[in-house]
Amino acid sequence: MSENTNCEKLATVLNTASQQGKAGFVKMVWDNQSADVQSQLRPLLSAEALQALDAASAP
């Protein structure tokens, strides 16, 4: 995404997707973000979204 990434809107999308059980989508979008955007997003994510990310990164 561009430098103009709206982290609050993106967090809302990821939180909604995780509530709908779309962990694969959450992980795909997350992986397409820069480390800087990820660091801004993480505090905005719900417990479900964070769980989806953690589950996707587990071996």
PDB file of N, CA and C in Angstrom:
ATOM      1  N   MET A   1       0.837  -1.172   0.000  1.00  0.00           N
ATOM      2  CA  MET A   1       0.000   0.000   0.000  1.00  0.00           C
ATOM      3  C   MET A   1       0.890   1.246   0.000  1.00  0.00           C
ATOM      4  N   SER A   2       0.306   2.346  -0.277  1.00  0.00           N
ATOM      5  CA  SER A   2       1.065   3.594  -0.328  1.00  0.00           C
ATOM      6  C   SER A   2       1.353   4.113   1.074  1.00  0.00           C
ATOM      7  N   GLU A   3       2.131   5.171   1.121  1.00  0.00           N
ATOM      8  CA  GLU A   3       2.435   5.786   2.407  1.00  0.00           C
ATOM      9  C   GLU A   3       1.195   6.388   3.045  1.00  0.00           C
ATOM     10  N   ASN A   4       0.155   6.554   2.272  1.00  0.00           N
ATOM     11  CA  ASN A   4      -1.080   7.140   2.771  1.00  0.00           C
ATOM     12  C   ASN A   4      -2.024   6.095   3.356  1.00  0.00           C
ATOM     13  N   THR A   5      -1.490   4.961   3.735  1.00  0.00           N
ATOM     14  CA  THR A   5      -2.313   3.899   4.291  1.00  0.00           C
ATOM     15  C   THR A   5      -3.067   4.409   5.508  1.00  0.00           C
ATOM     16  N   ASN A   6      -4.372   4.243   5.496  1.00  0.00           N
ATOM     17  CA  ASN A   6      -5.182   4.630   6.636  1.00  0.00           C
ATOM     18  C   ASN A   6      -5.278   3.415   7.548  1.00  0.00           C
ATOM     19  N   CYS A   7      -4.453   3.402   8.567  1.00  0.00           N
ATOM     20  CA  CYS A   7      -4.354   2.232   9.437  1.00  0.00           C
ATOM     21  C   CYS A   7      -5.641   1.932  10.182  1.00  0.00           C
ATOM     22  N   GLU A   8      -6.381   2.972  10.556  1.00  0.00           N
ATOM     23  CA  GLU A   8      -7.632   2.731  11.271  1.00  0.00           C
ATOM     24  C   GLU A   8      -8.646   2.015  10.379  1.00  0.00           C
ATOM     25  N   LYS A   9      -8.751   2.444   9.136  1.00  0.00           N
ATOM     26  CA  LYS A   9      -9.681   1.786   8.209  1.00  0.00           C
ATOM     27  C   LYS A   9      -9.230   0.368   7.906  1.00  0.00           C
ATOM     28  N   LEU A  10      -7.927   0.188   7.699  1.00  0.00           N
ATOM     29  CA  LEU A  10      -7.406  -1.143   7.408  1.00  0.00           C
ATOM     30  C   LEU A  10      -7.607  -2.069   8.609  1.00  0.00           C
ATOM     31  N   ALA A  11      -7.407  -1.564   9.812  1.00  0.00           N
ATOM     32  CA  ALA A  11      -7.628  -2.369  11.015  1.00  0.00           C
ATOM     33  C   ALA A  11      -9.091  -2.788  11.106  1.00  0.00           C
ATOM     34  N   THR A  12      -9.998  -1.894  10.743  1.00  0.00           N
ATOM     35  CA  THR A  12     -11.423  -2.220  10.767  1.00  0.00           C
ATOM     36  C   THR A  12     -11.728  -3.356   9.799  1.00  0.00           C
ATOM     37  N   VAL A  13     -11.142  -3.286   8.615  1.00  0.00           N
ATOM     38  CA  VAL A  13     -11.338  -4.358   7.627  1.00  0.00           C
ATOM     39  C   VAL A  13     -10.804  -5.682   8.164  1.00  0.00           C
ATOM     40  N   LEU A  14      -9.609  -5.661   8.739  1.00  0.00           N
ATOM     41  CA  LEU A  14      -9.010  -6.897   9.257  1.00  0.00           C
ATOM     42  C   LEU A  14      -9.803  -7.435  10.444  1.00  0.00           C
ATOM     43  N   ASN A  15     -10.261  -6.558  11.317  1.00  0.00           N
ATOM     44  CA  ASN A  15     -11.057  -6.999  12.467  1.00  0.00           C
ATOM     45  C   ASN A  15     -12.371  -7.621  12.012  1.00  0.00           C
ATOM     46  N   THR A  16     -13.017  -6.999  11.040  1.00  0.00           N
ATOM     47  CA  THR A  16     -14.282  -7.533  10.520  1.00  0.00           C
ATOM     48  C   THR A  16     -14.063  -8.885   9.855  1.00  0.00           C
ATOM     49  N   ALA A  17     -13.022  -8.989   9.051  1.00  0.00           N
ATOM     50  CA  ALA A  17     -12.732 -10.252   8.370  1.00  0.00           C
ATOM     51  C   ALA A  17     -12.447 -11.364   9.375  1.00  0.00           C
ATOM     52  N   SER A  18     -11.717 -11.043  10.430  1.00  0.00           N
ATOM     53  CA  SER A  18     -11.405 -12.080  11.425  1.00  0.00           C
ATOM     54  C   SER A  18     -12.674 -12.526  12.151  1.00  0.00           C
ATOM     55  N   GLN A  19     -13.598 -11.611  12.398  1.00  0.00           N
ATOM     56  CA  GLN A  19     -14.873 -11.969  13.030  1.00  0.00           C
ATOM     57  C   GLN A  19     -15.688 -12.890  12.134  1.00  0.00           C
ATOM     58  N   GLN A  20     -15.497 -12.759  10.831  1.00  0.00           N
ATOM     59  CA  GLN A  20     -16.229 -13.580   9.870  1.00  0.00           C
ATOM     60  C   GLN A  20     -15.497 -14.883   9.567  1.00  0.00           C
ATOM     61  N   GLY A  21     -14.408 -15.148  10.280  1.00  0.00           N
ATOM     62  CA  GLY A  21     -13.674 -16.395  10.106  1.00  0.00           C
ATOM     63  C   GLY A  21     -12.770 -16.414   8.887  1.00  0.00           C
ATOM     64  N   LYS A  22     -12.403 -15.269   8.377  1.00  0.00           N
ATOM     65  CA  LYS A  22     -11.582 -15.191   7.164  1.00  0.00           C
ATOM     66  C   LYS A  22     -10.115 -14.949   7.514  1.00  0.00           C
ATOM     67  N   ALA A  23      -9.546 -15.881   8.278  1.00  0.00           N
ATOM     68  CA  ALA A  23      -8.164 -15.745   8.738  1.00  0.00           C
ATOM     69  C   ALA A  23      -7.186 -15.699   7.568  1.00  0.00           C
ATOM     70  N   GLY A  24      -7.468 -16.442   6.518  1.00  0.00           N
ATOM     71  CA  GLY A  24      -6.586 -16.438   5.350  1.00  0.00           C
ATOM     72  C   GLY A  24      -6.509 -15.062   4.711  1.00  0.00           C
ATOM     73  N   PHE A  25      -7.638 -14.385   4.633  1.00  0.00           N
ATOM     74  CA  PHE A  25      -7.673 -13.032   4.079  1.00  0.00           C
ATOM     75  C   PHE A  25      -6.885 -12.082   4.975  1.00  0.00           C
ATOM     76  N   VAL A  26      -7.091 -12.199   6.285  1.00  0.00           N
ATOM     77  CA  VAL A  26      -6.378 -11.345   7.239  1.00  0.00           C
ATOM     78  C   VAL A  26      -4.875 -11.512   7.055  1.00  0.00           C
ATOM     79  N   LYS A  27      -4.426 -12.751   6.982  1.00  0.00           N
ATOM     80  CA  LYS A  27      -2.991 -13.022   6.835  1.00  0.00           C
ATOM     81  C   LYS A  27      -2.471 -12.503   5.498  1.00  0.00           C
ATOM     82  N   MET A  28      -3.233 -12.664   4.427  1.00  0.00           N
ATOM     83  CA  MET A  28      -2.803 -12.199   3.112  1.00  0.00           C
ATOM     84  C   MET A  28      -2.620 -10.679   3.105  1.00  0.00           C
ATOM     85  N   VAL A  29      -3.600  -9.964   3.646  1.00  0.00           N
ATOM     86  CA  VAL A  29      -3.508  -8.507   3.684  1.00  0.00           C
ATOM     87  C   VAL A  29      -2.347  -8.085   4.584  1.00  0.00           C
ATOM     88  N   TRP A  30      -2.212  -8.732   5.726  1.00  0.00           N
ATOM     89  CA  TRP A  30      -1.135  -8.423   6.669  1.00  0.00           C
ATOM     90  C   TRP A  30       0.229  -8.591   6.005  1.00  0.00           C
ATOM     91  N   ASP A  31       0.401  -9.681   5.295  1.00  0.00           N
ATOM     92  CA  ASP A  31       1.685  -9.966   4.650  1.00  0.00           C
ATOM     93  C   ASP A  31       2.026  -8.958   3.557  1.00  0.00           C
ATOM     94  N   ASN A  32       1.036  -8.272   3.032  1.00  0.00           N
ATOM     95  CA  ASN A  32       1.265  -7.284   1.981  1.00  0.00           C
ATOM     96  C   ASN A  32       1.561  -5.881   2.520  1.00  0.00           C
ATOM     97  N   GLN A  33       1.648  -5.762   3.836  1.00  0.00           N
ATOM     98  CA  GLN A  33       1.940  -4.463   4.441  1.00  0.00           C
ATOM     99  C   GLN A  33       3.413  -4.379   4.822  1.00  0.00           C
ATOM    100  N   SER A  34       3.943  -3.185   4.784  1.00  0.00           N
ATOM    101  CA  SER A  34       5.332  -2.975   5.205  1.00  0.00           C
ATOM    102  C   SER A  34       5.429  -3.156   6.722  1.00  0.00           C
ATOM    103  N   ALA A  35       6.635  -3.345   7.207  1.00  0.00           N
ATOM    104  CA  ALA A  35       6.849  -3.506   8.646  1.00  0.00           C
ATOM    105  C   ALA A  35       6.373  -2.269   9.406  1.00  0.00           C
ATOM    106  N   ASP A  36       6.545  -1.094   8.795  1.00  0.00           N
ATOM    107  CA  ASP A  36       6.113   0.144   9.431  1.00  0.00           C
ATOM    108  C   ASP A  36       4.594   0.159   9.603  1.00  0.00           C
ATOM    109  N   VAL A  37       3.884  -0.220   8.555  1.00  0.00           N
ATOM    110  CA  VAL A  37       2.414  -0.249   8.627  1.00  0.00           C
ATOM    111  C   VAL A  37       1.972  -1.322   9.622  1.00  0.00           C
ATOM    112  N   GLN A  38       2.621  -2.476   9.604  1.00  0.00           N
ATOM    113  CA  GLN A  38       2.277  -3.542  10.546  1.00  0.00           C
ATOM    114  C   GLN A  38       2.436  -3.075  11.983  1.00  0.00           C
ATOM    115  N   SER A  39       3.503  -2.328  12.263  1.00  0.00           N
ATOM    116  CA  SER A  39       3.727  -1.854  13.634  1.00  0.00           C
ATOM    117  C   SER A  39       2.647  -0.851  14.051  1.00  0.00           C
ATOM    118  N   GLN A  40       2.120  -0.090  13.096  1.00  0.00           N
ATOM    119  CA  GLN A  40       1.031   0.842  13.398  1.00  0.00           C
ATOM    120  C   GLN A  40      -0.306   0.120  13.535  1.00  0.00           C
ATOM    121  N   LEU A  41      -0.475  -0.963  12.785  1.00  0.00           N
ATOM    122  CA  LEU A  41      -1.737  -1.706  12.787  1.00  0.00           C
ATOM    123  C   LEU A  41      -1.926  -2.563  14.032  1.00  0.00           C
ATOM    124  N   ARG A  42      -0.869  -3.214  14.470  1.00  0.00           N
ATOM    125  CA  ARG A  42      -0.983  -4.215  15.536  1.00  0.00           C
ATOM    126  C   ARG A  42      -1.772  -3.716  16.751  1.00  0.00           C
ATOM    127  N   PRO A  43      -1.517  -2.516  17.271  1.00  0.00           N
ATOM    128  CA  PRO A  43      -2.287  -2.069  18.439  1.00  0.00           C
ATOM    129  C   PRO A  43      -3.775  -1.829  18.150  1.00  0.00           C
ATOM    130  N   LEU A  44      -4.136  -1.711  16.883  1.00  0.00           N
ATOM    131  CA  LEU A  44      -5.523  -1.441  16.515  1.00  0.00           C
ATOM    132  C   LEU A  44      -6.333  -2.707  16.269  1.00  0.00           C
ATOM    133  N   LEU A  45      -5.665  -3.845  16.224  1.00  0.00           N
ATOM    134  CA  LEU A  45      -6.347  -5.093  15.880  1.00  0.00           C
ATOM    135  C   LEU A  45      -7.039  -5.713  17.087  1.00  0.00           C
ATOM    136  N   SER A  46      -8.144  -6.371  16.808  1.00  0.00           N
ATOM    137  CA  SER A  46      -8.887  -7.069  17.855  1.00  0.00           C
ATOM    138  C   SER A  46      -8.138  -8.341  18.247  1.00  0.00           C
ATOM    139  N   ALA A  47      -8.542  -8.922  19.363  1.00  0.00           N
ATOM    140  CA  ALA A  47      -7.933 -10.177  19.811  1.00  0.00           C
ATOM    141  C   ALA A  47      -8.126 -11.265  18.751  1.00  0.00           C
ATOM    142  N   GLU A  48      -9.290 -11.270  18.095  1.00  0.00           N
ATOM    143  CA  GLU A  48      -9.552 -12.281  17.055  1.00  0.00           C
ATOM    144  C   GLU A  48      -8.606 -12.120  15.872  1.00  0.00           C
ATOM    145  N   ALA A  49      -8.363 -10.873  15.457  1.00  0.00           N
ATOM    146  CA  ALA A  49      -7.460 -10.633  14.337  1.00  0.00           C
ATOM    147  C   ALA A  49      -6.035 -11.035  14.700  1.00  0.00           C
ATOM    148  N   LEU A  50      -5.617 -10.698  15.900  1.00  0.00           N
ATOM    149  CA  LEU A  50      -4.278 -11.084  16.339  1.00  0.00           C
ATOM    150  C   LEU A  50      -4.140 -12.601  16.423  1.00  0.00           C
ATOM    151  N   GLN A  51      -5.196 -13.258  16.877  1.00  0.00           N
ATOM    152  CA  GLN A  51      -5.185 -14.714  16.954  1.00  0.00           C
ATOM    153  C   GLN A  51      -5.081 -15.320  15.548  1.00  0.00           C
ATOM    154  N   ALA A  52      -5.771 -14.729  14.592  1.00  0.00           N
ATOM    155  CA  ALA A  52      -5.705 -15.214  13.208  1.00  0.00           C
ATOM    156  C   ALA A  52      -4.281 -15.089  12.675  1.00  0.00           C
ATOM    157  N   LEU A  53      -3.629 -13.983  12.983  1.00  0.00           N
ATOM    158  CA  LEU A  53      -2.245 -13.790  12.528  1.00  0.00           C
ATOM    159  C   LEU A  53      -1.301 -14.772  13.208  1.00  0.00           C
ATOM    160  N   ASP A  54      -1.471 -14.946  14.501  1.00  0.00           N
ATOM    161  CA  ASP A  54      -0.612 -15.873  15.244  1.00  0.00           C
ATOM    162  C   ASP A  54      -0.817 -17.303  14.779  1.00  0.00           C
ATOM    163  N   ALA A  55      -2.053 -17.692  14.515  1.00  0.00           N
ATOM    164  CA  ALA A  55      -2.346 -19.060  14.060  1.00  0.00           C
ATOM    165  C   ALA A  55      -1.758 -19.301  12.675  1.00  0.00           C
ATOM    166  N   ALA A  56      -1.809 -18.283  11.824  1.00  0.00           N
ATOM    167  CA  ALA A  56      -1.287 -18.426  10.461  1.00  0.00           C
ATOM    168  C   ALA A  56       0.226 -18.514  10.455  1.00  0.00           C
ATOM    169  N   SER A  57       0.890 -17.937  11.447  1.00  0.00           N
ATOM    170  CA  SER A  57       2.350 -17.957  11.466  1.00  0.00           C
ATOM    171  C   SER A  57       2.902 -19.146  12.257  1.00  0.00           C
ATOM    172  N   ALA A  58       2.031 -19.897  12.921  1.00  0.00           N
ATOM    173  CA  ALA A  58       2.485 -21.076  13.670  1.00  0.00           C
ATOM    174  C   ALA A  58       2.879 -22.181  12.698  1.00  0.00           C
ATOM    175  N   PRO A  59       3.879 -22.979  13.066  1.00  0.00           N
ATOM    176  CA  PRO A  59       4.325 -24.047  12.152  1.00  0.00           C
ATOM    177  C   PRO A  59       3.295 -25.132  11.947  1.00  0.00           C
TER     178      PRO A  59
END
